[in-house]
JSON list of C-alpha atoms in Angstrom, two decimals:
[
{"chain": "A", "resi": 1, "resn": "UNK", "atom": "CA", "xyz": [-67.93, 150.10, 141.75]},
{"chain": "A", "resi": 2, "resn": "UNK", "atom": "CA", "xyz": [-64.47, 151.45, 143.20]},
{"chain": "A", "resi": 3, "resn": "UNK", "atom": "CA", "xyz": [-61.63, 149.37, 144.01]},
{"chain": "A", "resi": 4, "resn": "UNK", "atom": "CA", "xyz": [-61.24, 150.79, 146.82]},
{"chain": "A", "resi": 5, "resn": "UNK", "atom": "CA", "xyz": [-64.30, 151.46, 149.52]},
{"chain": "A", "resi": 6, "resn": "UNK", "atom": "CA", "xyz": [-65.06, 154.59, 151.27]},
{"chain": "A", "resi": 7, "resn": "UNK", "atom": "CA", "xyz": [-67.72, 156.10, 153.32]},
{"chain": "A", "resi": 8, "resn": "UNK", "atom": "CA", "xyz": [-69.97, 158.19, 150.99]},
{"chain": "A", "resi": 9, "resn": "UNK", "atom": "CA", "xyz": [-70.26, 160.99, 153.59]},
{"chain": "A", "resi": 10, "resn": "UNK", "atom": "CA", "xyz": [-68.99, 162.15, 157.44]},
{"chain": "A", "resi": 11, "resn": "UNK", "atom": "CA", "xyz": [-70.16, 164.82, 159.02]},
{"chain": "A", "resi": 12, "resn": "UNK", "atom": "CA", "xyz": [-68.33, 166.88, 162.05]},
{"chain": "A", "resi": 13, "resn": "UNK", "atom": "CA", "xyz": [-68.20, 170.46, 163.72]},
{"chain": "A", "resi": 14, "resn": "UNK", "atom": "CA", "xyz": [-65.36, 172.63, 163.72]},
{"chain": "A", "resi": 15, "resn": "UNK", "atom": "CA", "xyz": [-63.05, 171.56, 166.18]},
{"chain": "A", "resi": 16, "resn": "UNK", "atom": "CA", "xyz": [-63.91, 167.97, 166.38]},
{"chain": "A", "resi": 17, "resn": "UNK", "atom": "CA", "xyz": [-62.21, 165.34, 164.43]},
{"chain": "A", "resi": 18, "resn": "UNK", "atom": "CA", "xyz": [-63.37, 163.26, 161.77]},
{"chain": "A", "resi": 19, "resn": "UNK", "atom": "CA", "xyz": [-61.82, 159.80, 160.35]},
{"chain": "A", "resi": 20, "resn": "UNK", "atom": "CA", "xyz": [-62.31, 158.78, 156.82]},
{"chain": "A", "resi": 21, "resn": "UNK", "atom": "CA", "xyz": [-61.66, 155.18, 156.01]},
{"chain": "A", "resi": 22, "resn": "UNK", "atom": "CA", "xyz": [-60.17, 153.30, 152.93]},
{"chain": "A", "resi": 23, "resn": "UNK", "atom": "CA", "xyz": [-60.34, 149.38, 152.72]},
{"chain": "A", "resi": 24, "resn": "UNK", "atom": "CA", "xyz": [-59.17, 147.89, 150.16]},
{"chain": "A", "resi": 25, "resn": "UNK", "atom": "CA", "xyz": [-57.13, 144.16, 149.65]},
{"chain": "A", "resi": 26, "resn": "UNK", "atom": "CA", "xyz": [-53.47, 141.94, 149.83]},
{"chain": "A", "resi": 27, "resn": "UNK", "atom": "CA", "xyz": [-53.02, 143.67, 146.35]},
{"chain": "A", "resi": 28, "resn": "UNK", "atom": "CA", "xyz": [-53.58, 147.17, 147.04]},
{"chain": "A", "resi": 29, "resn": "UNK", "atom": "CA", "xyz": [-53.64, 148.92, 150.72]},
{"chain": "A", "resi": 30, "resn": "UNK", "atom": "CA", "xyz": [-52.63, 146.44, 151.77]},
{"chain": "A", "resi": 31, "resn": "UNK", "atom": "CA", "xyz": [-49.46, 145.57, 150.01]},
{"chain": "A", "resi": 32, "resn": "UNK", "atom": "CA", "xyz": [-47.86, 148.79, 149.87]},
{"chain": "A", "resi": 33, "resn": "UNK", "atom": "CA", "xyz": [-47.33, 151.39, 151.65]},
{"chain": "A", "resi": 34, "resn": "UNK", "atom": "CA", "xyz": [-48.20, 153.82, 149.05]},
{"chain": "A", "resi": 35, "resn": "UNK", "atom": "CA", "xyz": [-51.96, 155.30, 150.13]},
{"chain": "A", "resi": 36, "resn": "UNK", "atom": "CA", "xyz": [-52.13, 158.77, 149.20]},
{"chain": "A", "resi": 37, "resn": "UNK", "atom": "CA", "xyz": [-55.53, 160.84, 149.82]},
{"chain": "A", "resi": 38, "resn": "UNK", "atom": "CA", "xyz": [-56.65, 163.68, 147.75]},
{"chain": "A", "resi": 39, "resn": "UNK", "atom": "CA", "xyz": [-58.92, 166.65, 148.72]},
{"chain": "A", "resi": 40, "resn": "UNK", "atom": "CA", "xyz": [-61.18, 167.93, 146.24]},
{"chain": "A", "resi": 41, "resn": "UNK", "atom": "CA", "xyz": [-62.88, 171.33, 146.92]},
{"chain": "A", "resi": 42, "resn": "UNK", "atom": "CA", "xyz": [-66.30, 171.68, 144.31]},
{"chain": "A", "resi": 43, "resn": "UNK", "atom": "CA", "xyz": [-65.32, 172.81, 141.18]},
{"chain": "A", "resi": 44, "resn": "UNK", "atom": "CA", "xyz": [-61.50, 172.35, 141.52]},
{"chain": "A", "resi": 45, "resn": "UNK", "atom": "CA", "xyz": [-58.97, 170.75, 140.72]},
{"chain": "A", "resi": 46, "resn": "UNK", "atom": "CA", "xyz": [-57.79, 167.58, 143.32]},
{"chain": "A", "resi": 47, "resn": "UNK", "atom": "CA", "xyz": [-54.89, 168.17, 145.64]},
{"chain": "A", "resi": 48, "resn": "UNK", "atom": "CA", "xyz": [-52.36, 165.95, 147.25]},
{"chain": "A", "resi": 49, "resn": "UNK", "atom": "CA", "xyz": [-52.92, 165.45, 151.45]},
{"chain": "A", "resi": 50, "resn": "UNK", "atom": "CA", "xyz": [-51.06, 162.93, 152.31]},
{"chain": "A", "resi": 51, "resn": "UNK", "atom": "CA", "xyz": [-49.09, 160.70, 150.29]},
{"chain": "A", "resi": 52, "resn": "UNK", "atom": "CA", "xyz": [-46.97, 156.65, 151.87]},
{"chain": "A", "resi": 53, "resn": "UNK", "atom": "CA", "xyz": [-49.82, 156.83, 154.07]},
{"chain": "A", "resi": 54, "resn": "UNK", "atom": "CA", "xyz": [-49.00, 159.03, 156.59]},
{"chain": "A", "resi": 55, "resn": "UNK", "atom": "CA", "xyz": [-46.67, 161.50, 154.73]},
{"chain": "A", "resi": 56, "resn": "UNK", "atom": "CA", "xyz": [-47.84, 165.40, 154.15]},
{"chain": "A", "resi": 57, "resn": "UNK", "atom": "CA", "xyz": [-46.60, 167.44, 151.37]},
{"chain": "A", "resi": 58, "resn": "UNK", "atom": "CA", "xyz": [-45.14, 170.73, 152.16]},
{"chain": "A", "resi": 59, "resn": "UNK", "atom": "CA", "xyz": [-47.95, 173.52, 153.04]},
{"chain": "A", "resi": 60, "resn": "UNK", "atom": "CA", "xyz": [-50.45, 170.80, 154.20]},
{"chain": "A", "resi": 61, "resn": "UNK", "atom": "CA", "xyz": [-51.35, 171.23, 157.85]},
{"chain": "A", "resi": 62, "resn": "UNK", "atom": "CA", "xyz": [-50.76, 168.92, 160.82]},
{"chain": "A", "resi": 63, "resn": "UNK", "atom": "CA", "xyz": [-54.34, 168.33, 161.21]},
{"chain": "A", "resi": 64, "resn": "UNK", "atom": "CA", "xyz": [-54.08, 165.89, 158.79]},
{"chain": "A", "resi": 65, "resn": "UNK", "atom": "CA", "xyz": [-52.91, 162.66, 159.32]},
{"chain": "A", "resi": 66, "resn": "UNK", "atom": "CA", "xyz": [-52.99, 159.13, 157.57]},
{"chain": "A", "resi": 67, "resn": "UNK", "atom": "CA", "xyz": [-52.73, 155.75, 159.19]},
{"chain": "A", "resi": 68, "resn": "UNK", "atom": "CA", "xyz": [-52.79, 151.71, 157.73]},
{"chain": "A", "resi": 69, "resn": "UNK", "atom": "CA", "xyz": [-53.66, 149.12, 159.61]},
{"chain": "A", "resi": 70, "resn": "UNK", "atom": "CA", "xyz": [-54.17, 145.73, 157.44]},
{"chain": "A", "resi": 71, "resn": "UNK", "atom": "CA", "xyz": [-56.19, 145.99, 154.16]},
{"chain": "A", "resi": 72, "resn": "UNK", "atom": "CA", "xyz": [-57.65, 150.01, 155.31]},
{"chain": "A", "resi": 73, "resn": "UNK", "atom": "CA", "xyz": [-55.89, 152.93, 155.09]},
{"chain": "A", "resi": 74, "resn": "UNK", "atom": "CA", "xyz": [-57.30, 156.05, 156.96]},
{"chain": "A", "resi": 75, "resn": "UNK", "atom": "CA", "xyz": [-57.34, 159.84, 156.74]},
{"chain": "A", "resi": 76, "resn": "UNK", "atom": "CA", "xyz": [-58.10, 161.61, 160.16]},
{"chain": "A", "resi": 77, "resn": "UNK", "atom": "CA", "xyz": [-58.86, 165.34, 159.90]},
{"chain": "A", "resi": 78, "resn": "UNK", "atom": "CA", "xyz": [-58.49, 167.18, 164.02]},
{"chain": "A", "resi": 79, "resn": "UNK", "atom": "CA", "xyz": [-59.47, 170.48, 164.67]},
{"chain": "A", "resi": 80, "resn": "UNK", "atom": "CA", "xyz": [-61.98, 170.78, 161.82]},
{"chain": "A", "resi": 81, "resn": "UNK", "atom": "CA", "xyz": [-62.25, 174.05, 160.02]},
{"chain": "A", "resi": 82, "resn": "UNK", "atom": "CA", "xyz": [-64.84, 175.04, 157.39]},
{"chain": "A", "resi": 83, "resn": "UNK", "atom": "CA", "xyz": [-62.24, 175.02, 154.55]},
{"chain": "A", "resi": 84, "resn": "UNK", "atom": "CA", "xyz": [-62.23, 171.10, 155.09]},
{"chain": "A", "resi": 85, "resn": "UNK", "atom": "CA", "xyz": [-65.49, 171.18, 153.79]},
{"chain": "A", "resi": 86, "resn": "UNK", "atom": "CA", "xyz": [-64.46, 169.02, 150.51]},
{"chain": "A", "resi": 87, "resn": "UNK", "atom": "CA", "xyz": [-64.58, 165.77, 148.60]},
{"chain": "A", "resi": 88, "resn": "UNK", "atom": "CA", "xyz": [-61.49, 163.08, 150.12]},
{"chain": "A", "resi": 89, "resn": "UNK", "atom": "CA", "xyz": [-60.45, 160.06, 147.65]},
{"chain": "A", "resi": 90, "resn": "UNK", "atom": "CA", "xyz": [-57.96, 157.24, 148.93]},
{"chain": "A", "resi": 91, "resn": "UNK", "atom": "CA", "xyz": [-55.59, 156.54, 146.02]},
{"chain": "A", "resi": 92, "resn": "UNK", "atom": "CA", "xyz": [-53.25, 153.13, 146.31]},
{"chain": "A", "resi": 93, "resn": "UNK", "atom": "CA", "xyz": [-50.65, 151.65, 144.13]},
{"chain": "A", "resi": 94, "resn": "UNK", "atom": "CA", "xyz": [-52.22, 148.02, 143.17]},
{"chain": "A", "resi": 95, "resn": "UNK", "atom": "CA", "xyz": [-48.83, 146.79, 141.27]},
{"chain": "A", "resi": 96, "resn": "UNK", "atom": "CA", "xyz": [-46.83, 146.91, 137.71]},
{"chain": "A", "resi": 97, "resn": "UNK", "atom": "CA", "xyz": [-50.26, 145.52, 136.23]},
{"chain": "A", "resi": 98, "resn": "UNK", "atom": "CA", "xyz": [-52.55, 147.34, 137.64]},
{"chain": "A", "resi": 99, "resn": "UNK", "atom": "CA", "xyz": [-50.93, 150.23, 138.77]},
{"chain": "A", "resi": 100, "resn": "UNK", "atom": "CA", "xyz": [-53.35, 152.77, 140.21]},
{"chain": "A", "resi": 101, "resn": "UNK", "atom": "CA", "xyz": [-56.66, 152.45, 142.63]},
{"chain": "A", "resi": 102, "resn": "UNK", "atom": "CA", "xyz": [-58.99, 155.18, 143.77]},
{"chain": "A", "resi": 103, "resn": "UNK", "atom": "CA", "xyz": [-61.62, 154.97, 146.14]},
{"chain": "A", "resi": 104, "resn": "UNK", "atom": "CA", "xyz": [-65.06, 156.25, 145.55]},
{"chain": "A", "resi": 105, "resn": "UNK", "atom": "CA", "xyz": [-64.56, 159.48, 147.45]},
{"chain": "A", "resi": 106, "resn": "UNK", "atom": "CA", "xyz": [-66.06, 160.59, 150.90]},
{"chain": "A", "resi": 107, "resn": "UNK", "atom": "CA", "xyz": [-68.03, 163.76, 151.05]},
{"chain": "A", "resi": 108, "resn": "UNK", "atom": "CA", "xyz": [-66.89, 165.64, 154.45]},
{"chain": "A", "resi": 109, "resn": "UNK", "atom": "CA", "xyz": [-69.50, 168.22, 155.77]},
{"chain": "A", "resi": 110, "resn": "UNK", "atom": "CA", "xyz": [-68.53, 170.41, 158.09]},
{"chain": "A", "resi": 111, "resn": "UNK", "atom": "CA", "xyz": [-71.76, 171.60, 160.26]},
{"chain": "B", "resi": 1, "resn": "UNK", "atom": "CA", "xyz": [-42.58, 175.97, 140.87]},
{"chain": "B", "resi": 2, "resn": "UNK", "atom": "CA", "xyz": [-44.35, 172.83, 139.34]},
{"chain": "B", "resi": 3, "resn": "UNK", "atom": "CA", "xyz": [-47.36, 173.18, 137.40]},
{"chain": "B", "resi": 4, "resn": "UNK", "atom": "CA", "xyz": [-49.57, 170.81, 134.61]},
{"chain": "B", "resi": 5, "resn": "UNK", "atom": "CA", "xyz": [-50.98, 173.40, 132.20]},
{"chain": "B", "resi": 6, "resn": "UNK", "atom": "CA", "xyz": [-54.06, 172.04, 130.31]},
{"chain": "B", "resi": 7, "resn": "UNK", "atom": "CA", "xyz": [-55.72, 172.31, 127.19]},
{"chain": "B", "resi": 8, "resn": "UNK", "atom": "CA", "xyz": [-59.06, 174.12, 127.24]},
{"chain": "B", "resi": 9, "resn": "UNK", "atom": "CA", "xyz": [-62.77, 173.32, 127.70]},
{"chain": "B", "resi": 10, "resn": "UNK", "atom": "CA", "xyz": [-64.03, 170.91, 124.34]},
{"chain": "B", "resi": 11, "resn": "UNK", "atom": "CA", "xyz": [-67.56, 170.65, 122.73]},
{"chain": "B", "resi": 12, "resn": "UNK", "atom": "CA", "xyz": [-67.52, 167.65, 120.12]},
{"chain": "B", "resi": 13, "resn": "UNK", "atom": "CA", "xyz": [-69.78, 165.57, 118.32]},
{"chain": "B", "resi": 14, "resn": "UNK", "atom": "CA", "xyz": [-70.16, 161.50, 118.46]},
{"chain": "B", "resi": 15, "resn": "UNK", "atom": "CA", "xyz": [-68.16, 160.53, 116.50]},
{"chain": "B", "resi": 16, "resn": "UNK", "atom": "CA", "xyz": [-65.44, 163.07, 116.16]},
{"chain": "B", "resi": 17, "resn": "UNK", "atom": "CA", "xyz": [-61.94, 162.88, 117.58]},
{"chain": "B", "resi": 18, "resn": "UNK", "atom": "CA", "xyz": [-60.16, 164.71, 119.89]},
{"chain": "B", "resi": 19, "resn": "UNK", "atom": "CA", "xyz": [-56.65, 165.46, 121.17]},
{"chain": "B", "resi": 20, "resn": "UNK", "atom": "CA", "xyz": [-56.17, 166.62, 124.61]},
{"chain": "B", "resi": 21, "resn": "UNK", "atom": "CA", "xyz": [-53.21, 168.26, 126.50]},
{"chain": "B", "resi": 22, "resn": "UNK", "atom": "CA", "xyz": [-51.22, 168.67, 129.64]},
{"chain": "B", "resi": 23, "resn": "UNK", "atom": "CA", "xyz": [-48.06, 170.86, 129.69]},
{"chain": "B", "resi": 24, "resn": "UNK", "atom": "CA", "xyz": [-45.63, 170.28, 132.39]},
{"chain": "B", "resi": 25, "resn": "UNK", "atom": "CA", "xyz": [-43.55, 172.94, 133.55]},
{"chain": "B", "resi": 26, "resn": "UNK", "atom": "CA", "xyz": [-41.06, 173.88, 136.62]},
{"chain": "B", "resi": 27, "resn": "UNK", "atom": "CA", "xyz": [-39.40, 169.86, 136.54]},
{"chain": "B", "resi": 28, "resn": "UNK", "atom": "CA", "xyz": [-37.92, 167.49, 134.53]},
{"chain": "B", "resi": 29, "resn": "UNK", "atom": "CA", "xyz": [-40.89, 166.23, 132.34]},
{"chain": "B", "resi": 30, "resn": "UNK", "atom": "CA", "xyz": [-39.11, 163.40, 131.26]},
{"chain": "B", "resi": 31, "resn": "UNK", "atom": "CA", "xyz": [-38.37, 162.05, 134.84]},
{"chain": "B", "resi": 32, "resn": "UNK", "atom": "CA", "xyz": [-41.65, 161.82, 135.95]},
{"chain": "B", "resi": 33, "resn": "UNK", "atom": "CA", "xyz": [-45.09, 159.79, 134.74]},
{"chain": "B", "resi": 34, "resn": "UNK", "atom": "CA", "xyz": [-48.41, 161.55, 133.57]},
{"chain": "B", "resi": 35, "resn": "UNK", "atom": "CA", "xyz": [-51.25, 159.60, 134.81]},
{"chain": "B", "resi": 36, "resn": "UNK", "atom": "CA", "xyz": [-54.58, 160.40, 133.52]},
{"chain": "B", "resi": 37, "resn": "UNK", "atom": "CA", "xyz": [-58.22, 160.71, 135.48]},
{"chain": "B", "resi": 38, "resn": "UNK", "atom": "CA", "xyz": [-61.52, 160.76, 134.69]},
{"chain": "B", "resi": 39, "resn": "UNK", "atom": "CA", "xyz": [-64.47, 162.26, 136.41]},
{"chain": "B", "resi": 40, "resn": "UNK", "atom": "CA", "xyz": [-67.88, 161.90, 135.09]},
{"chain": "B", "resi": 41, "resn": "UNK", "atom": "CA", "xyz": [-70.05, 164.79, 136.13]},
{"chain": "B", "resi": 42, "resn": "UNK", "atom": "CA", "xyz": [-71.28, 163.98, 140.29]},
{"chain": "B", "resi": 43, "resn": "UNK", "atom": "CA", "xyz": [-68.90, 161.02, 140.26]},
{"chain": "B", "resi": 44, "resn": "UNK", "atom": "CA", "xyz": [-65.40, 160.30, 141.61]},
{"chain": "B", "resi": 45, "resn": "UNK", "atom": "CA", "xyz": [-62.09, 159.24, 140.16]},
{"chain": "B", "resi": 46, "resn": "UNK", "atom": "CA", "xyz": [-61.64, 157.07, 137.47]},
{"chain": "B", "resi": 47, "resn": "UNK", "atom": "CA", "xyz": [-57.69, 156.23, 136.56]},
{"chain": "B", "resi": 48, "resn": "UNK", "atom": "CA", "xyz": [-57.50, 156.29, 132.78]},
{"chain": "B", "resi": 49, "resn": "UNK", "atom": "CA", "xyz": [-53.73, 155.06, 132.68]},
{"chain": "B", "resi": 50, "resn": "UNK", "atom": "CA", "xyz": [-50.17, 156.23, 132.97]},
{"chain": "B", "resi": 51, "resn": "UNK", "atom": "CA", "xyz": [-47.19, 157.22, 130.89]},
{"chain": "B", "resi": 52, "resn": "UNK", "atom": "CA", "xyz": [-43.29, 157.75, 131.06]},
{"chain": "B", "resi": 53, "resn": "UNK", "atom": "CA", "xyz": [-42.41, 161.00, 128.79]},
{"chain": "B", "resi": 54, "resn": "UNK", "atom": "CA", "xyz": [-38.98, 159.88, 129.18]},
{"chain": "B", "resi": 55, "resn": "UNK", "atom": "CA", "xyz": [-39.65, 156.44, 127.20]},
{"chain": "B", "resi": 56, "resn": "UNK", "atom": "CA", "xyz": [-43.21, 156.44, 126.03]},
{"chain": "B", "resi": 57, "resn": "UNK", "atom": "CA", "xyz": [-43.82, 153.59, 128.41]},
{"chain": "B", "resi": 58, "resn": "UNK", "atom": "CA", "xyz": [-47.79, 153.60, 128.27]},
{"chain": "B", "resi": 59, "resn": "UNK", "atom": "CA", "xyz": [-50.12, 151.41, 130.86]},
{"chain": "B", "resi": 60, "resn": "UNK", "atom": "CA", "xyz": [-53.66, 151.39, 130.53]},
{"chain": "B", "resi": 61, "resn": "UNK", "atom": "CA", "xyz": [-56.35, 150.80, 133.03]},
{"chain": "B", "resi": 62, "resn": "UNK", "atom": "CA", "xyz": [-58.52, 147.97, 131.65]},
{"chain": "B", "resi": 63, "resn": "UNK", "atom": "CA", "xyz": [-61.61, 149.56, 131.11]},
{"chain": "B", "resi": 64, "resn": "UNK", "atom": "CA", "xyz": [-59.42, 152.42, 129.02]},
{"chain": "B", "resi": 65, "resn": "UNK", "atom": "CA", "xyz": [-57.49, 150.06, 127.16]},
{"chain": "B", "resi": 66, "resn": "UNK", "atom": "CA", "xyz": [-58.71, 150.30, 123.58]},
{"chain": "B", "resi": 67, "resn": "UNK", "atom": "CA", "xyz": [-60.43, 153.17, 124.25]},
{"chain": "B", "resi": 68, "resn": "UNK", "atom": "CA", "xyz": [-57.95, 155.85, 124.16]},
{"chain": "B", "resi": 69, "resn": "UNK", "atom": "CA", "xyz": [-54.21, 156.50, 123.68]},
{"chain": "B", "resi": 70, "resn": "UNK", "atom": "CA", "xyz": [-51.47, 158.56, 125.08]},
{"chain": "B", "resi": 71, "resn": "UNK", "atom": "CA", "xyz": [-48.71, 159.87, 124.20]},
{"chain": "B", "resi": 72, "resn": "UNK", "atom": "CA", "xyz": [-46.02, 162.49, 124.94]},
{"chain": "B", "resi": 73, "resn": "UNK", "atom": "CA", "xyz": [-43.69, 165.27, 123.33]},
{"chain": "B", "resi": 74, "resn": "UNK", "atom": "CA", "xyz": [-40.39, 165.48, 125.54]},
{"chain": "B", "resi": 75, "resn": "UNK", "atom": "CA", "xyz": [-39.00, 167.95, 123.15]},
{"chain": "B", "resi": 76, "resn": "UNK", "atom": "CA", "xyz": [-42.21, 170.66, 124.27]},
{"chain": "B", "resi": 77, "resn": "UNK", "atom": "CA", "xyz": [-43.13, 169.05, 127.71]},
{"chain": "B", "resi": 78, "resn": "UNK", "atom": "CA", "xyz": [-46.68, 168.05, 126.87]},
{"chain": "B", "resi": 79, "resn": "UNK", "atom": "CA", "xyz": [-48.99, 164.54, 127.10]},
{"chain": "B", "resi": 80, "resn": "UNK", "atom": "CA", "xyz": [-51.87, 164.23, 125.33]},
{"chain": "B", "resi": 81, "resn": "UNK", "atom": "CA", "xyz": [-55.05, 162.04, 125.39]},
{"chain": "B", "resi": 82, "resn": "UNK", "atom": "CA", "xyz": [-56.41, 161.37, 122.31]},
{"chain": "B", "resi": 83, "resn": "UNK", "atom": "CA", "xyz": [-60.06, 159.86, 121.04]},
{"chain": "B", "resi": 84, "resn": "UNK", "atom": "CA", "xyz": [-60.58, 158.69, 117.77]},
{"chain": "B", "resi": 85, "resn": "UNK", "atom": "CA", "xyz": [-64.44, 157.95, 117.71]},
{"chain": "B", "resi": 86, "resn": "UNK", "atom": "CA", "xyz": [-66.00, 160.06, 120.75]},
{"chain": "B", "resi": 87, "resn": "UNK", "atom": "CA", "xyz": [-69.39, 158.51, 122.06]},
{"chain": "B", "resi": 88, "resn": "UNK", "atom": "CA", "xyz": [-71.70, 160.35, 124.63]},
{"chain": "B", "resi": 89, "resn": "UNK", "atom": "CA", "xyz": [-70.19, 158.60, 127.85]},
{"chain": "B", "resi": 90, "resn": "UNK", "atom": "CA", "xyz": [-67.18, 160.09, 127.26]},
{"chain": "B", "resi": 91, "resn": "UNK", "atom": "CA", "xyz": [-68.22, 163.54, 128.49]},
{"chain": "B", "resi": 92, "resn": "UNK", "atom": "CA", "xyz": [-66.47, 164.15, 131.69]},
{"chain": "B", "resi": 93, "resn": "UNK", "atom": "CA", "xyz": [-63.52, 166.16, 133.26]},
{"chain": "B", "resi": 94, "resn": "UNK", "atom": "CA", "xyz": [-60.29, 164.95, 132.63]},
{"chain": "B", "resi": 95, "resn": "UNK", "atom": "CA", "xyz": [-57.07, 165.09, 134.62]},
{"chain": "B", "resi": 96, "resn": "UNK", "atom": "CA", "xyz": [-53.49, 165.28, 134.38]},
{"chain": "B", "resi": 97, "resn": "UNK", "atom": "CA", "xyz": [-51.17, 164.18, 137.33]},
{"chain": "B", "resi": 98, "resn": "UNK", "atom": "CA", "xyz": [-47.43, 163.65, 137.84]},
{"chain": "B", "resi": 99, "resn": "UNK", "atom": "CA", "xyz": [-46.71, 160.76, 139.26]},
{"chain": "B", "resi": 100, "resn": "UNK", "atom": "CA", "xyz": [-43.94, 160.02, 141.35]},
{"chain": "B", "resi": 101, "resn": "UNK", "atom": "CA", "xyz": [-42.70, 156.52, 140.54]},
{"chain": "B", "resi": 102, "resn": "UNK", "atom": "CA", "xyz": [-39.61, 155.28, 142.71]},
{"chain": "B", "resi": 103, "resn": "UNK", "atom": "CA", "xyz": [-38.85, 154.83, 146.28]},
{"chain": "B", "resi": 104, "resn": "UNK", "atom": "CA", "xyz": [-42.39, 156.42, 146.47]},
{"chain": "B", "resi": 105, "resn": "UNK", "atom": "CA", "xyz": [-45.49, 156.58, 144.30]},
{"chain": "B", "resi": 106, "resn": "UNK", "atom": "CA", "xyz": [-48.57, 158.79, 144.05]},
{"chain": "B", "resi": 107, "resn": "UNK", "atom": "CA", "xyz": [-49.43, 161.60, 142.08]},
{"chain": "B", "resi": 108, "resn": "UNK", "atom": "CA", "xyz": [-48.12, 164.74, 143.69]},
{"chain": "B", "resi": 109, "resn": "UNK", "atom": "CA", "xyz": [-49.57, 167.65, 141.40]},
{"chain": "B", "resi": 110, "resn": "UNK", "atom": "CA", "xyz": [-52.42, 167.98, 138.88]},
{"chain": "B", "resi": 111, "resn": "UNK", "atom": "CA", "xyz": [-53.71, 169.98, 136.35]},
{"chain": "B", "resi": 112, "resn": "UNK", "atom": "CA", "xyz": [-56.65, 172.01, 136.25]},
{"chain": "B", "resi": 113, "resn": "UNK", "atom": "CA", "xyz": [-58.72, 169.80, 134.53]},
{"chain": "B", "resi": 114, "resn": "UNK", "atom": "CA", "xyz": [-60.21, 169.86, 130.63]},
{"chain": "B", "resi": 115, "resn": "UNK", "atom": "CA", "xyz": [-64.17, 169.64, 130.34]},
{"chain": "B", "resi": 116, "resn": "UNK", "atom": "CA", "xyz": [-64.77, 167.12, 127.32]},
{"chain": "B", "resi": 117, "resn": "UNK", "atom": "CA", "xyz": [-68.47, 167.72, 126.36]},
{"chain": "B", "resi": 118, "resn": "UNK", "atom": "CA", "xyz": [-70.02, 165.21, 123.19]},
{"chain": "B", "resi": 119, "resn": "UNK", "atom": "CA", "xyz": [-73.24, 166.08, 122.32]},
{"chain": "B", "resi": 120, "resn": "UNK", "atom": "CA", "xyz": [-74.99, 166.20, 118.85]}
]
């Protein structure tokens, strides 16, 4: 079991939006406001999305945005495109102890 | 441009050991922590641990502790995972990261991933 909880799967078409959730607790989401999510294409290597919650790296698109509200972080994808198509995983800093959280990834399918 | 270089693709038997690596480039290697990942074949991320090049400051996850140990060569840029006793469970994909700890902190670039296989 993850430490942090995710959807196993959403599903949208291209064009629509999708919203992929993270809850965790106090000690983790939300404590910090260090949630990063990772996209993970089959076979590959994961890759940095957003990173403080709501921050994107250089190169990734606007369509990607991250919000917190309480103990759940979330990743909202607009304007879906097939390339999306891709394993997400919520990441959180949980503390000097126990540092580092993932979440149990969310399979998004685009139709 | 960063990049984590690693090691390749491993075929061992229980009970074997097994050293690992994960060659920074393109950044300070000493500023910066290696965090390492686990992914069991079908199954999401697992986070093994973390360590400071710059000091050999090492923190396990609980369920690694014990199990495996990292270290670091500033002088050549490269961490390492090590196994002394491999056991079937331990065949996965395994991940470097750099992780950004400061005013900020995630993991901001990863390797390509090593394929541990232990089978007799």
């Amino acid at each position: 079991q993850s430490a942090l909880t995710q959807p196993r799967s959403v599903s949208g078409s291209p064009g629509q939006s999708v919203t992929i959730s993270c809850t965790g607790t106090s000690s983790d989401v939300g404590g910090y406001n260090y949630v990063s999510w990772h996209q993970q294409h089959q076979g590959k290597a994961p890759k940095l999305m957003i990173y403080d919650v709501s921050k994107r790296p250089s190169g990734v698109p606007d369509r990607f945005s991250g919000s917190k509200s309480g103990n759940t972080a979330s990743l909202t994808i607009s304007g879906l495109q097939a390339e999306d198509e891709a394993d997400y995983y919520c990441c959180s800093y949980a503390g000097s102890n126990t540092f580092v959280v993932f979440g149990g990834g969310t399979k998004l399918t685009v139709l | 441009e960063v990049q984590l270089v690693q090691s390749g693709a491993e075929v061992k038997k229980p009970g074997e050991s097994l050293k690992i690596s994960c060659k920074g480039s393109g950044y300070s290697f000493t500023n910066y922590w290696i965090g390492w990942v686990r992914q069991m074949s079908g199954k999401g991320l697992e986070w093994m641990g973390i360590i400071y090049p710059g000091n050999s400051d090492t923190r396990y996850s609980p369920s690694f502790q014990g199990q495996v140990t990292f270290s670091a060569d500033k002088s050549i840029g490269t961490a390492y995972l090590q196994w002394n006793s491999l056991t079937a469970s331990d065949t996965a994909i395994y991940y470097c990261a750099r992780g950004v700890v400061g005013a900020t902190k995630h993991f901001d670039y990863w390797g390509q991933g090593t394929l541990v296989t232990v089978s007799s």
